[in-house]
Amino acid sequence: MMPENIRQSSTLFHQIRIADFVALYFSLTGLGLQMIAYEKDYYNMISDIETSTEKQHVQILMWIAFSFNLIHVISLVLRHLIYFKWLYVKRLITKYDTLTTTGYWKTIMGEIVIQSIIPFPFTNELYYFESNGRFKAKNIVFKYNHILLAFMTFSRIYQIIKALLLITYWTSPRAQRICGINGSKAYYLFAIKSIMKEKPYKFLLTSLFISVIQLGYCLRIFERQLTSQSGQDFNLMSNTIWNVIITMTTVGYGDIYPKTTMGRLIGVVVALWGLFLVSIFTVTLSNLFTFSNGEQKAFQLSDRLKLKDELRVSAANVLGSSFKSMKVKKLHSEDKDAIKNAVNDYKKQAIAFFQIAKAVRMAQTLSSDTDHLRHEISDLMKKIKEMDYAQAQLKDICKAHGPQPVI
């Protein structure tokens, strides 16, 4: 197999990035138009008067959004074709491999199906109904397009994450070559792990912000119809965001909560995603209070110096209490209580002294063991280098004398 053409592979990788952002532009534009159409359609549903002109406006918006999403899907297909060509230039596949033989067509079809799940103009008149006995609400009207819009927000968030990860250093051609040398792959998961290691707080805050807005909007879609019956105003994004944050952090005040079937399903997603974010936050916070190598050495040295200072103070206290007890015995030989108190004070100071002295010895022993191990490792590395040098000299001698005749 021929070696990789680095210049050509880098050019194709930049084309993949461009195709990803072109697809992202059309997908987000389509999502924005669908959200505008949903808001207009919702207010048409709850208003007493709904004219054919208003319905027509919604249909026009949805058809324009549908066109943008169609271009988005075509852009994704072109992006995958460029990616497949890039795999060949990277020598990850041969010239005899095709989309069918490699099974890559399944990946393309799967992404096409996922990204094609959007609110369609011709399904906007399909309704389903729910009831809530607690709030005496019957025949609450929903559209199947509401479910499709909620799913569309999830798929577009996935598209945003993919495009942003593709412009990071951790998926760049250089990172891919380094990973290839070390037997790994610079894919999206590697980029996520690298960002979490490099900038954990930025990763957490960004994930929290995006998920709170997106999940809050999905909750608003399915819960705002019960606002008048329940008295819980889910029309306001601030209330839905509050509910999402409280659910994510497992607090659950219960002042507002989802009541519809799809709203509760979104609540389950919020709870599970919240567990994931809280666990990452716990690990990140734990790492925050973990010493680095330099900090650990500085702490150990400072701690030993602090213990030595305390040992000097304790030794002075022992001498002072000893002198005091001797003075009390000499001046107040008949006062047994005074003598007893002076002796007890001396014993107390002596015990404290021995405890601090023991801590100093332990710290010195730990430091000595660490230094001894460090010296042994250093000596071992020197011996390995000497052996390598001797082996290289032996090879040079063998080459200089040539092969020995066979007797």
CSV table of N, CA and C in Angstrom, one decimal, residues 1-6 8-9 86-96:
chain,number,residue,atom,x,y,z
A,1,MET,N,0.8,-1.2,0.0
A,1,MET,CA,0.0,0.0,0.0
A,1,MET,C,0.9,1.2,0.0
A,2,MET,N,0.5,2.2,-0.8
A,2,MET,CA,1.3,3.5,-0.9
A,2,MET,C,1.2,4.3,0.4
A,3,PRO,N,2.2,5.1,0.7
A,3,PRO,CA,2.2,5.9,1.9
A,3,PRO,C,1.1,7.0,1.7
A,4,GLU,N,0.8,7.6,2.9
A,4,GLU,CA,-0.3,8.6,2.9
A,4,GLU,C,0.2,9.9,2.2
A,5,ASN,N,-0.6,10.5,1.4
A,5,ASN,CA,-0.3,11.8,0.9
A,5,ASN,C,-0.8,12.9,1.9
A,6,ILE,N,0.1,13.4,2.7
A,6,ILE,CA,-0.3,14.3,3.8
A,6,ILE,C,-1.0,15.6,3.3
A,8,GLN,N,-2.7,16.1,0.5
A,8,GLN,CA,-4.0,15.8,0.0
A,8,GLN,C,-5.0,15.4,1.1
A,9,SER,N,-4.5,14.7,2.1
A,9,SER,CA,-5.4,14.3,3.2
A,9,SER,C,-5.8,15.6,4.0
A,86,TRP,N,-11.4,10.7,1.8
A,86,TRP,CA,-10.4,11.0,2.8
A,86,TRP,C,-9.8,9.7,3.4
A,87,LEU,N,-10.7,8.8,3.7
A,87,LEU,CA,-10.3,7.5,4.3
A,87,LEU,C,-9.4,6.8,3.3
A,88,TYR,N,-9.6,6.9,2.0
A,88,TYR,CA,-8.7,6.2,1.0
A,88,TYR,C,-7.4,6.9,1.0
A,89,VAL,N,-7.4,8.3,1.0
A,89,VAL,CA,-6.1,9.0,1.0
A,89,VAL,C,-5.3,8.7,2.3
A,90,LYS,N,-6.0,8.5,3.4
A,90,LYS,CA,-5.3,8.2,4.7
A,90,LYS,C,-4.8,6.7,4.7
A,91,ARG,N,-5.2,5.9,3.6
A,91,ARG,CA,-4.8,4.5,3.5
A,91,ARG,C,-5.5,3.7,4.6
A,92,LEU,N,-6.7,4.1,5.0
A,92,LEU,CA,-7.5,3.3,5.9
A,92,LEU,C,-8.4,2.3,5.2
A,93,ILE,N,-8.6,2.6,3.9
A,93,ILE,CA,-9.3,1.6,3.0
A,93,ILE,C,-8.5,1.5,1.7
A,94,THR,N,-8.8,0.5,0.9
A,94,THR,CA,-8.2,0.3,-0.3
A,94,THR,C,-9.0,0.9,-1.5
A,95,LYS,N,-8.5,0.9,-2.7
A,95,LYS,CA,-9.2,1.4,-3.8
A,95,LYS,C,-10.3,0.5,-4.2
A,96,TYR,N,-10.3,-0.8,-3.7
A,96,TYR,CA,-11.3,-1.7,-4.1
A,96,TYR,C,-12.5,-1.7,-3.1
